[in-house]
Coordinates of C-alpha atoms in Angstrom, one line a residue:
Chain C
M1 CA -0.5 0.5 -0.1
N2 CA 1.0 3.4 -0.4
V3 CA 1.8 4.6 3.2
A4 CA 3.3 7.4 5.8
F5 CA 4.7 7.2 8.0
I6 CA 5.9 10.3 10.2
G7 CA 7.6 10.4 13.4
M8 CA 11.4 8.5 12.9
G9 CA 12.9 8.0 16.3
T10 CA 14.0 5.2 17.8
M11 CA 10.3 3.1 17.2
G12 CA 9.2 4.7 14.0
A13 CA 12.4 4.2 11.7
P14 CA 12.6 0.0 12.3
M15 CA 9.4 0.2 11.8
A16 CA 9.2 2.3 8.8
L17 CA 12.3 -0.1 7.7
N18 CA 10.2 -3.4 8.0
L19 CA 7.1 -1.3 5.4
L20 CA 9.4 -0.6 3.2
K21 CA 10.6 -4.6 3.0
A22 CA 6.9 -5.8 2.9
G23 CA 7.2 -3.6 -0.3
H24 CA 5.2 -0.7 0.8
V25 CA 5.7 2.6 -1.1
V26 CA 5.9 4.8 2.4
T27 CA 7.1 7.6 2.6
V28 CA 8.7 9.5 5.1
H29 CA 8.5 13.1 7.9
N30 CA 9.8 13.6 11.0
R31 CA 11.0 17.6 12.1
T32 CA 14.5 17.1 12.3
R33 CA 14.6 16.8 9.7
D34 CA 18.0 14.3 9.1
R35 CA 15.8 11.9 10.9
E36 CA 14.8 10.7 7.0
I37 CA 17.6 9.5 5.9
P38 CA 19.2 6.5 7.0
V39 CA 14.6 5.4 5.9
A40 CA 15.1 7.7 2.3
E41 CA 18.3 5.5 1.9
A42 CA 16.3 2.3 2.4
G43 CA 13.9 3.6 -0.6
A44 CA 12.0 5.5 1.5
I45 CA 10.3 9.5 -0.1
R46 CA 11.1 12.3 1.9
A47 CA 8.2 14.8 2.3
A48 CA 8.8 18.5 3.7
S49 CA 5.7 18.3 5.9
P50 CA 2.8 16.4 7.2
Q51 CA 0.2 17.5 5.0
A52 CA 2.8 16.7 2.2
A53 CA 3.3 13.3 3.7
A54 CA -0.3 12.3 4.1
A55 CA -1.2 13.5 0.3
M56 CA -0.9 10.2 -1.9
A57 CA -1.2 7.3 0.8
E58 CA -3.4 5.4 1.7
V59 CA -1.9 5.2 5.2
I60 CA -1.2 7.6 7.5
I61 CA 1.2 6.3 10.5
T62 CA 2.1 8.2 13.2
C63 CA 4.5 8.3 16.0
V64 CA 5.5 10.5 17.8
S65 CA 6.6 11.4 21.6
D66 CA 2.9 12.2 23.7
G67 CA -0.8 13.5 22.8
P68 CA 0.6 17.3 21.9
D69 CA 3.1 15.7 19.1
V70 CA 0.0 14.3 18.0
E71 CA -2.2 16.9 17.6
A72 CA 0.7 19.2 15.7
V73 CA 1.0 16.6 12.7
M74 CA -2.4 15.6 12.3
L75 CA -4.3 18.4 13.1
G76 CA -2.0 21.4 12.7
A77 CA -1.2 24.3 9.8
D78 CA 0.6 22.2 7.6
G79 CA -0.7 18.7 9.8
V80 CA -1.9 15.8 7.6
I81 CA -5.7 17.1 8.4
Q82 CA -4.6 19.4 5.5
G83 CA -3.2 16.8 3.3
A84 CA -5.0 13.6 3.3
K85 CA -7.6 12.3 1.0
Q86 CA -10.9 11.9 1.9
G87 CA -11.2 8.2 3.2
A88 CA -7.8 7.6 4.2
I89 CA -6.6 5.7 7.3
A90 CA -4.8 7.6 9.9
I91 CA -3.4 5.9 12.7
D92 CA -1.7 7.0 16.0
M93 CA 1.2 4.2 16.9
S94 CA 2.1 7.0 20.1
T95 CA 1.5 6.1 23.2
I96 CA -1.1 9.2 24.1
S97 CA -4.5 9.5 26.2
P98 CA -8.0 8.5 25.3
A99 CA -8.8 11.4 25.2
T100 CA -6.7 13.6 22.9
T101 CA -7.5 10.4 20.5
R102 CA -11.0 11.5 20.2
H103 CA -10.7 14.4 20.4
I104 CA -8.1 14.3 16.6
A105 CA -10.5 10.9 15.7
A106 CA -13.4 13.7 15.6
Q107 CA -11.8 16.6 13.6
L108 CA -10.8 14.2 10.9
A109 CA -13.9 12.3 10.7
K110 CA -15.3 15.1 9.5
K111 CA -12.9 15.5 6.7
G112 CA -13.8 11.9 6.4
I113 CA -11.0 10.3 7.8
H114 CA -10.7 7.2 10.1
M115 CA -8.8 7.1 12.6
L116 CA -7.3 3.9 14.0
D117 CA -5.2 4.1 17.9
A118 CA -2.7 1.3 18.0
P119 CA 0.3 2.3 20.9
V120 CA 2.7 -0.3 21.2
S121 CA 4.5 -3.2 23.3
G122 CA 7.8 -5.4 22.8
G123 CA 10.2 -2.0 22.8
S124 CA 12.8 -1.0 20.1
E125 CA 13.6 -4.4 19.1
G126 CA 10.1 -5.1 18.3
A127 CA 10.4 -1.8 16.4
K128 CA 13.3 -3.2 14.9
N129 CA 12.4 -7.1 14.8
G130 CA 8.9 -6.5 13.3
K131 CA 7.0 -8.4 16.8
L132 CA 5.7 -5.6 17.7
S133 CA 2.3 -6.3 20.1
I134 CA -0.4 -3.6 18.6
M135 CA -3.3 -2.9 21.0
V136 CA -5.8 -1.4 18.4
G137 CA -8.7 1.0 18.3
G138 CA -11.4 1.9 16.1
D139 CA -14.2 0.3 13.6
E140 CA -13.4 -3.2 12.4
A141 CA -14.1 -1.9 8.7
V142 CA -10.7 0.5 8.8
L143 CA -8.6 -2.3 10.2
T144 CA -9.5 -4.6 7.9
T145 CA -8.9 -2.4 5.4
A146 CA -5.4 -1.7 7.8
M147 CA -4.1 -5.1 8.5
P148 CA -1.2 -5.6 6.0
V149 CA 0.5 -2.5 6.9
L150 CA -0.3 -3.2 10.9
Q151 CA 1.4 -6.7 9.4
A152 CA 4.8 -5.9 9.1
M153 CA 5.5 -4.4 11.9
G154 CA 4.2 -6.9 14.8
T155 CA 2.9 -10.4 15.3
T156 CA 0.6 -9.5 17.5
I157 CA -2.5 -7.5 16.0
T158 CA -5.8 -7.4 19.0
H159 CA -9.2 -5.2 17.8
V160 CA -9.7 -4.7 21.8
G161 CA -12.1 -2.5 21.2
P162 CA -13.9 1.3 19.4
I163 CA -11.1 4.9 18.9
G164 CA -8.9 4.8 22.2
A165 CA -9.4 1.7 23.2
G166 CA -5.8 1.0 22.2
Q167 CA -4.4 3.2 24.0
I168 CA -6.7 2.8 27.2
T169 CA -5.4 -1.3 26.8
K170 CA -1.8 0.3 26.5
A171 CA -2.7 1.6 30.0
I172 CA -3.6 -1.4 31.3
N173 CA -0.4 -2.7 30.2
Q174 CA 1.3 -0.7 32.1
I175 CA -0.1 0.3 35.3
I176 CA -0.5 -4.3 35.3
I177 CA 3.8 -4.4 35.1
A178 CA 3.9 -0.7 38.0
G179 CA 2.2 -3.3 40.6
T180 CA 3.7 -6.5 39.5
Y181 CA 7.0 -5.5 39.2
W182 CA 7.1 -2.9 42.8
G183 CA 6.1 -6.5 44.4
V184 CA 9.1 -8.5 42.4
A185 CA 11.7 -5.4 43.9
E186 CA 9.7 -5.8 47.5
G187 CA 10.7 -9.5 47.6
M188 CA 14.0 -9.4 46.1
T189 CA 15.2 -7.0 48.4
M190 CA 13.6 -9.5 51.2
G191 CA 16.0 -12.1 50.3
L192 CA 18.4 -9.9 49.7
K193 CA 18.5 -8.5 53.8
A194 CA 17.7 -12.3 55.0
G195 CA 21.3 -12.9 53.0
L196 CA 18.5 -15.7 50.8
D197 CA 20.6 -17.4 48.3
M198 CA 17.8 -15.3 45.6
E199 CA 19.2 -17.0 42.3
K200 CA 17.6 -20.3 43.8
V201 CA 14.3 -18.2 45.3
V202 CA 13.9 -17.0 42.5
Q203 CA 13.6 -20.7 40.6
A204 CA 11.4 -21.6 43.4
V205 CA 9.0 -18.9 43.5
G206 CA 9.1 -18.1 39.6
S207 CA 7.2 -21.4 38.4
G208 CA 4.3 -21.1 40.8
A209 CA 1.1 -18.3 41.2
A210 CA 4.3 -16.0 42.2
G211 CA 5.3 -15.8 38.9
S212 CA 5.4 -13.4 36.0
W213 CA 7.5 -11.3 33.1
G214 CA 8.9 -9.3 35.7
L215 CA 10.0 -12.1 37.5
T216 CA 11.9 -14.2 34.5
N217 CA 12.7 -10.7 33.3
R218 CA 14.1 -7.9 35.7
S219 CA 14.5 -9.4 39.2
G220 CA 18.7 -9.8 37.7
H221 CA 19.0 -6.3 37.4
M222 CA 17.1 -5.9 40.4
L223 CA 19.7 -8.0 42.9
D224 CA 22.5 -6.0 40.8
N225 CA 21.0 -2.3 40.8
E226 CA 21.8 -2.2 37.5
Y227 CA 19.1 -1.5 35.5
P228 CA 20.4 -1.9 31.4
L229 CA 17.7 -1.4 29.6
G230 CA 14.7 -2.6 28.6
F231 CA 12.8 -0.2 28.8
R232 CA 13.1 3.5 30.4
T233 CA 11.8 4.7 33.7
R234 CA 11.3 8.5 32.5
F235 CA 8.7 6.7 29.4
H236 CA 7.1 4.5 31.7
H237 CA 6.1 7.3 33.6
K238 CA 4.7 9.5 31.4
D239 CA 2.5 6.3 30.3
L240 CA 1.5 6.2 34.8
N241 CA 0.9 10.4 34.1
I242 CA -1.8 9.2 30.4
A243 CA -3.5 6.0 32.9
L244 CA -4.0 7.9 35.7
E245 CA -5.8 11.0 33.8
A246 CA -7.5 8.4 31.4
A247 CA -8.2 6.9 35.6
R248 CA -9.5 10.0 36.9
E249 CA -11.4 10.2 34.1
L250 CA -13.1 7.1 34.5
G251 CA -13.8 7.3 37.8
V252 CA -10.8 4.7 39.1
P253 CA -9.0 5.4 41.8
L254 CA -5.3 3.5 41.7
P255 CA -4.1 3.4 44.4
I256 CA -0.7 1.3 43.4
A257 CA -0.4 2.4 40.0
A258 CA -0.2 5.6 41.5
Y259 CA 2.6 4.8 44.5
V260 CA 4.1 3.8 41.6
E261 CA 4.4 7.1 39.6
Q262 CA 5.2 8.7 42.9
I263 CA 8.5 6.9 43.0
E264 CA 9.3 7.8 39.1
T265 CA 8.8 10.9 40.0
G266 CA 11.5 10.9 42.2
L267 CA 13.4 8.9 40.0
I268 CA 13.7 10.7 37.4
A269 CA 14.0 14.0 39.4
R270 CA 17.9 11.5 40.9
G271 CA 18.8 11.2 37.0
Y272 CA 17.7 7.9 37.0
G273 CA 15.2 8.4 34.4
D274 CA 16.4 6.7 31.4
E275 CA 17.3 3.5 32.7
D276 CA 15.4 0.1 33.0
L277 CA 12.2 0.3 35.0
S278 CA 13.0 -1.8 36.9
N279 CA 14.7 0.0 38.9
M280 CA 11.6 1.3 41.2
A281 CA 14.2 -1.9 43.2
R282 CA 16.9 1.1 43.6
V283 CA 14.0 3.2 46.2
V284 CA 13.0 -0.4 47.8
R285 CA 16.5 -1.8 48.4
E286 CA 17.9 2.2 50.0
Q287 CA 13.9 1.6 52.2
A288 CA 15.4 -0.9 54.0
G289 CA 19.3 -0.1 53.7
V290 CA 20.5 -2.7 51.8
D291 CA 22.2 0.3 49.7
Q292 CA 22.9 3.8 51.0
I293 CA 20.6 6.0 50.8
Chain Y
M1 CA 12.2 -44.6 55.5
N2 CA 10.6 -44.8 58.8
V3 CA 8.4 -42.0 58.3
A4 CA 6.4 -40.0 60.8
F5 CA 3.4 -37.5 60.0
I6 CA 2.3 -35.0 62.4
G7 CA -1.5 -32.9 60.8
M8 CA -3.8 -35.4 59.1
G9 CA -5.1 -31.5 57.1
T10 CA -5.8 -30.3 53.5
M11 CA -2.4 -30.9 52.4
G12 CA -1.2 -33.1 55.4
A13 CA -3.1 -35.8 54.7
P14 CA -2.1 -36.2 50.9
M15 CA 1.6 -35.5 51.0
A16 CA 1.4 -38.1 53.0
L17 CA -0.8 -40.9 51.3
N18 CA 1.9 -39.8 48.4
L19 CA 4.8 -41.3 51.1
L20 CA 2.7 -44.7 51.1
K21 CA 3.2 -44.6 47.8
A22 CA 6.3 -44.5 47.9
G23 CA 7.1 -47.1 49.3
H24 CA 8.2 -44.6 52.6
V25 CA 6.9 -47.0 56.3
V26 CA 4.6 -43.7 58.2
T27 CA 3.6 -42.8 61.5
V28 CA 0.5 -40.8 61.3
H29 CA -1.0 -38.2 63.8
N30 CA -3.5 -35.8 63.9
R31 CA -5.4 -33.5 67.0
T32 CA -8.4 -34.3 65.9
R33 CA -8.0 -38.5 66.1
D34 CA -10.7 -39.4 63.1
R35 CA -8.5 -37.8 60.7
E36 CA -5.8 -40.3 60.9
I37 CA -7.9 -42.8 59.4
P38 CA -8.8 -42.6 55.9
V39 CA -4.6 -41.9 56.0
A40 CA -4.7 -45.6 58.2
E41 CA -6.5 -47.5 55.6
A42 CA -4.6 -46.9 52.8
G43 CA -1.9 -48.2 55.2
A44 CA -0.5 -46.5 57.3
I45 CA 0.1 -46.6 61.2
R46 CA -1.7 -44.3 64.1
A47 CA -0.3 -43.2 67.3
A48 CA -1.8 -41.3 70.2
S49 CA 0.7 -38.5 70.0
P50 CA 3.1 -36.3 67.7
Q51 CA 5.7 -37.8 70.6
A52 CA 4.1 -41.5 69.5
A53 CA 4.2 -40.6 66.5
A54 CA 8.8 -39.9 66.8
A55 CA 9.8 -42.6 68.8
M56 CA 10.5 -44.6 65.8
A57 CA 11.3 -42.4 63.0
E58 CA 14.4 -40.6 61.1
V59 CA 12.1 -38.1 59.6
I60 CA 9.6 -36.4 61.4
I61 CA 7.0 -34.3 59.4
T62 CA 4.8 -31.6 61.1
C63 CA 2.2 -29.6 58.4
V64 CA 0.0 -27.4 60.8
S65 CA -2.3 -25.0 60.7
D66 CA 0.6 -22.0 62.8
G67 CA 3.7 -21.4 64.9
P68 CA 2.1 -21.9 68.1
D69 CA 1.1 -25.6 66.2
V70 CA 4.6 -26.0 65.0
E71 CA 6.0 -25.5 69.1
A72 CA 3.5 -27.2 70.7
V73 CA 4.7 -30.1 68.0
M74 CA 7.4 -30.3 68.5
L75 CA 8.2 -28.8 72.4
G76 CA 5.2 -30.2 74.1
A77 CA 5.4 -32.1 77.5
D78 CA 4.2 -34.8 74.6
G79 CA 5.7 -33.7 71.3
V80 CA 8.5 -34.6 68.8
I81 CA 11.5 -33.7 71.4
Q82 CA 9.7 -35.9 74.1
G83 CA 10.1 -39.8 71.2
A84 CA 12.4 -38.4 69.0
K85 CA 15.7 -40.5 68.7
Q86 CA 18.9 -38.9 68.1
G87 CA 20.6 -38.4 64.7
A88 CA 16.2 -37.5 63.2
I89 CA 15.5 -34.8 61.2
A90 CA 11.9 -32.5 62.3
I91 CA 10.6 -31.4 58.7
D92 CA 8.2 -27.8 58.8
M93 CA 6.3 -28.4 56.3
S94 CA 3.8 -25.4 57.9
T95 CA 3.9 -21.8 57.0
I96 CA 4.9 -20.3 60.1
S97 CA 7.4 -17.8 61.4
P98 CA 12.0 -18.2 60.3
A99 CA 12.1 -16.6 64.0
T100 CA 9.4 -19.3 65.4
T101 CA 11.6 -22.4 63.1
R102 CA 15.0 -21.1 64.6
H103 CA 13.7 -21.1 68.3
I104 CA 12.7 -24.3 67.4
A105 CA 15.3 -26.0 65.6
A106 CA 17.6 -24.3 68.2
Q107 CA 16.0 -26.3 70.7
L108 CA 15.5 -29.6 68.4
A109 CA 19.4 -29.6 68.7
K110 CA 19.9 -29.5 72.1
K111 CA 18.4 -33.5 71.8
G112 CA 20.4 -34.1 68.9
I113 CA 17.9 -33.7 67.1
H114 CA 18.1 -32.0 63.1
M115 CA 15.9 -29.8 61.5
L116 CA 15.2 -28.5 58.0
D117 CA 12.4 -25.6 57.2
A118 CA 9.9 -27.1 54.4
P119 CA 6.9 -25.3 53.2
V120 CA 5.5 -25.6 50.0
S121 CA 3.3 -23.1 47.4
G122 CA 1.0 -25.5 44.3
G123 CA -2.0 -26.1 47.2
S124 CA -4.4 -28.9 47.8
E125 CA -3.9 -29.5 44.0
G126 CA 0.1 -29.7 44.3
A127 CA -0.4 -31.9 47.7
K128 CA -2.5 -35.0 45.9
N129 CA -0.9 -34.7 42.8
G130 CA 2.9 -35.3 44.6
K131 CA 3.5 -32.0 42.4
L132 CA 4.5 -29.2 45.5
S133 CA 7.2 -26.8 45.4
I134 CA 9.6 -27.1 48.5
M135 CA 11.5 -24.1 50.0
V136 CA 14.1 -25.9 52.7
G137 CA 16.0 -23.8 55.0
G138 CA 18.6 -25.8 56.9
D139 CA 22.6 -27.7 56.5
E140 CA 22.6 -28.8 53.0
A141 CA 23.9 -32.3 55.0
V142 CA 20.6 -33.1 56.9
L143 CA 18.3 -32.1 53.6
T144 CA 20.3 -35.0 51.3
T145 CA 19.7 -37.5 53.8
A146 CA 15.6 -36.7 54.2
M147 CA 15.1 -36.1 49.8
P148 CA 14.0 -39.2 48.7
V149 CA 10.7 -38.2 51.6
L150 CA 11.0 -34.7 50.4
Q151 CA 10.8 -36.3 46.0
A152 CA 8.2 -38.2 47.6
M153 CA 5.9 -35.1 47.8
G154 CA 7.7 -32.4 45.5
T155 CA 8.6 -32.3 42.0
T156 CA 10.7 -28.6 42.5
I157 CA 12.8 -29.7 45.6
T158 CA 15.1 -25.8 46.0
H159 CA 18.0 -25.7 49.2
V160 CA 17.6 -21.9 49.0
G161 CA 19.8 -21.3 52.5
P162 CA 20.3 -22.0 56.3
I163 CA 17.2 -22.8 59.0
G164 CA 14.8 -20.5 58.7
A165 CA 15.1 -19.3 54.5
G166 CA 12.6 -21.9 53.7
Q167 CA 10.8 -20.1 55.6
I168 CA 11.8 -17.0 54.2
T169 CA 11.1 -17.8 50.2
K170 CA 7.9 -18.3 51.2
A171 CA 7.4 -14.8 52.6
I172 CA 8.8 -13.5 49.2
N173 CA 6.4 -16.1 47.9
Q174 CA 3.3 -14.5 49.3
I175 CA 4.8 -10.3 49.0
I176 CA 5.6 -10.9 45.3
I177 CA 1.7 -12.6 44.7
A178 CA 0.0 -9.2 46.7
G179 CA 1.4 -7.3 44.1
T180 CA 1.1 -8.9 40.6
Y181 CA -2.4 -9.6 41.8
W182 CA -2.9 -6.6 42.9
G183 CA -1.0 -5.1 39.8
V184 CA -3.7 -7.0 37.8
A185 CA -6.9 -6.2 39.9
E186 CA -5.9 -2.8 38.8
G187 CA -5.8 -3.4 35.2
M188 CA -8.6 -5.2 34.9
T189 CA -11.2 -2.7 36.9
M190 CA -10.1 0.5 34.4
G191 CA -10.7 -2.2 31.2
L192 CA -14.3 -3.1 32.4
K193 CA -15.8 0.6 34.1
A194 CA -13.9 1.7 30.3
G195 CA -16.1 -0.8 28.5
L196 CA -13.6 -2.9 26.8
D197 CA -13.1 -6.8 24.9
M198 CA -11.6 -7.8 28.6
E199 CA -10.6 -11.5 27.2
K200 CA -8.2 -9.3 23.7
V201 CA -7.1 -7.1 26.1
V202 CA -5.5 -9.7 28.8
Q203 CA -4.8 -12.0 25.7
A204 CA -3.0 -8.6 23.5
V205 CA -0.9 -7.3 27.4
G206 CA -0.2 -10.9 28.3
S207 CA 2.9 -12.2 27.0
G208 CA 4.5 -8.9 27.4
A209 CA 5.7 -7.4 30.6
A210 CA 3.0 -7.0 32.0
G211 CA 2.4 -11.3 31.4
S212 CA 2.4 -13.0 34.4
W213 CA 0.6 -16.0 36.4
G214 CA -2.0 -14.2 37.9
L215 CA -2.7 -12.6 34.7
T216 CA -3.2 -15.6 32.7
N217 CA -4.8 -17.5 35.7
R218 CA -6.8 -15.5 38.1
S219 CA -8.4 -12.1 35.6
G220 CA -11.1 -14.4 34.5
H221 CA -12.0 -14.0 38.0
M222 CA -11.5 -10.0 38.6
L223 CA -13.5 -9.3 35.5
D224 CA -16.9 -11.7 37.0
N225 CA -16.2 -11.1 40.3
E226 CA -16.1 -15.0 41.6
Y227 CA -13.3 -16.5 43.4
P228 CA -13.5 -19.6 43.1
L229 CA -11.1 -21.8 44.8
G230 CA -8.2 -21.3 44.5
F231 CA -6.0 -20.8 48.0
R232 CA -8.2 -18.9 50.3
T233 CA -7.9 -15.6 50.8
R234 CA -7.6 -16.2 54.9
F235 CA -4.6 -18.5 54.7
H236 CA -2.9 -16.1 52.4
H237 CA -3.7 -12.9 55.0
K238 CA -2.3 -15.2 57.7
D239 CA 0.9 -15.5 55.7
L240 CA 1.0 -11.8 54.1
N241 CA 1.6 -10.9 58.1
I242 CA 4.2 -14.2 58.8
A243 CA 5.9 -11.8 55.6
L244 CA 5.0 -8.8 57.8
E245 CA 7.1 -9.9 60.8
A246 CA 10.1 -11.3 58.8
A247 CA 10.3 -8.4 57.7
R248 CA 10.5 -5.6 60.0
E249 CA 12.5 -8.1 62.2
L250 CA 14.8 -7.3 59.1
G251 CA 14.0 -3.7 58.5
V252 CA 12.4 -4.6 55.3
P253 CA 9.8 -1.6 54.3
L254 CA 6.9 -3.3 52.4
P255 CA 4.2 -1.2 51.4
I256 CA 2.3 -3.3 49.1
A257 CA 2.4 -6.2 51.2
A258 CA 1.3 -3.8 53.8
Y259 CA -1.1 -2.1 51.6
V260 CA -2.9 -5.9 50.4
E261 CA -2.7 -7.0 53.9
Q262 CA -5.1 -4.4 55.5
I263 CA -7.2 -5.1 52.1
E264 CA -7.6 -8.3 53.6
T265 CA -8.5 -7.3 56.9
G266 CA -11.6 -6.2 55.8
L267 CA -12.1 -8.6 53.5
I268 CA -11.8 -10.9 55.5
A269 CA -13.9 -8.9 58.0
R270 CA -16.7 -9.5 56.1
G271 CA -17.4 -12.3 55.0
Y272 CA -14.7 -13.5 51.9
G273 CA -11.6 -15.0 54.1
D274 CA -12.9 -18.4 51.9
E275 CA -12.3 -17.4 48.8
D276 CA -9.5 -17.4 45.7
L277 CA -6.9 -14.8 47.0
S278 CA -7.3 -12.8 43.5
N279 CA -10.8 -10.9 45.6
M280 CA -8.7 -8.1 46.3
A281 CA -9.8 -7.6 42.8
R282 CA -13.9 -7.2 44.6
V283 CA -12.1 -3.9 46.9
V284 CA -10.8 -2.5 43.4
R285 CA -14.1 -3.2 40.9
E286 CA -16.0 -1.2 44.4
Q287 CA -14.2 1.9 44.6
A288 CA -14.4 2.3 40.8
G289 CA -17.8 1.7 41.5
V290 CA -18.2 -1.7 39.0
D291 CA -19.7 -3.0 41.5
Q292 CA -22.3 -1.9 44.3
I293 CA -20.5 -1.3 47.8

């Protein structure tokens, strides 16, 4: 298909490369134009604005940092809305709030442009090897049309509900991670303080009801107090704030997600925002006197 | 081997049956004597007291409710300590505090009786089919001697450290479960309130960093607001209190485990103590107005 891709960041650039590999015609744009070059060298067309990129496209993908960025790219003076054909499909793959998503979709709809929200999980690794998990909100028929494009970037593509539902699902993902990782951090700290053989403890508890992806894949970081990437704490913090805002609108109190958000606020202030988010264990360890405060 | 087994409860009785099946000579005792009958019919010898049960045994197992029960059975007037031979191995498979465990072990040691603490996970299902996970603290040579007995009851037998380390590992297991389940409960409630297709949401987030045993096996209970057993809330609550007491002694603050302990206190007071512990989702759902308060 004829695809426009706006946002050549750590995620967007490898995703656009996978679209090229799958045989799609890809036009790219990035605010910092130099970032378009590596993807252009692999065969993409460069466009000077979101409006220009969208002009010829059947599917227009945005993958940028935050809600205001998506709003500017989609609805701004040289935005997608100015250039896209009637019947085109705009897919936002950023992680932003469901409320902003619905606002943008309503504006695009006035010009006959469809929209899907399709945030991802799987990190830069998943973006590179085309194995992202993509959570899609929006009209099912629209998704069916866009499916060949999404399949070039992800292996698990799940339609979870109407527009905004993809973003709520991503929020749920980050909420669950907050509780799971924190529980693992408390458990690991307890064992460290008691002087147990923690490799064996993880093995003993990991196959039962305490088992999780976090325990299997992140307890080692917590025990070593070293947090290589992974997924940055400041990105998880951004996502948790989106989740808490959406939960507030829905009237859902999330005490543990809110607690972890506060912990991450402190970690970021102390310069730990670019570590993997399993670094919440830093705080548990400190509070228990495992490490110096 | 010649094994005494004290405590014919939901866990103890099927564990003793598995010892018989494996060819061990088993003597059983239970405070309520009638409970010995089914295991005696399968070939066990009945004894009138822990002292009498211990008299001929190489290995003496206790599997009772709580710390004071283990103390009475091990150290009481007609307790194991009065009957056991020098060099016998006492194995406590109850879940009790590490401090009580170490106290009992010290008393037994004065009479030349070895002790291992070996709490289990895997529930009544695991006890029946001999597939318990057994977390062992104590001397490695003693464990080696007792291994054929433990292997009749469990598939994963992990030596985690000196006496008391098994109990700390069990505490870690329950601490991690508290955080993991609560995170899942927050995520499920968010999705319910937003009206998402939750089966698809669980599928979308379950294979990534939000994945856990709790999400795979207990999110359905939380979404249905029905909590069949499983593992009783009042038992997890007992175990969390042991964990919090041990953590206090070690100087480890566990904010989320403590929070979930308080939630469970409320659930038990309201008559929900005999449901599966995933019923902590009741509270999250109520607070979000999914169900009537």
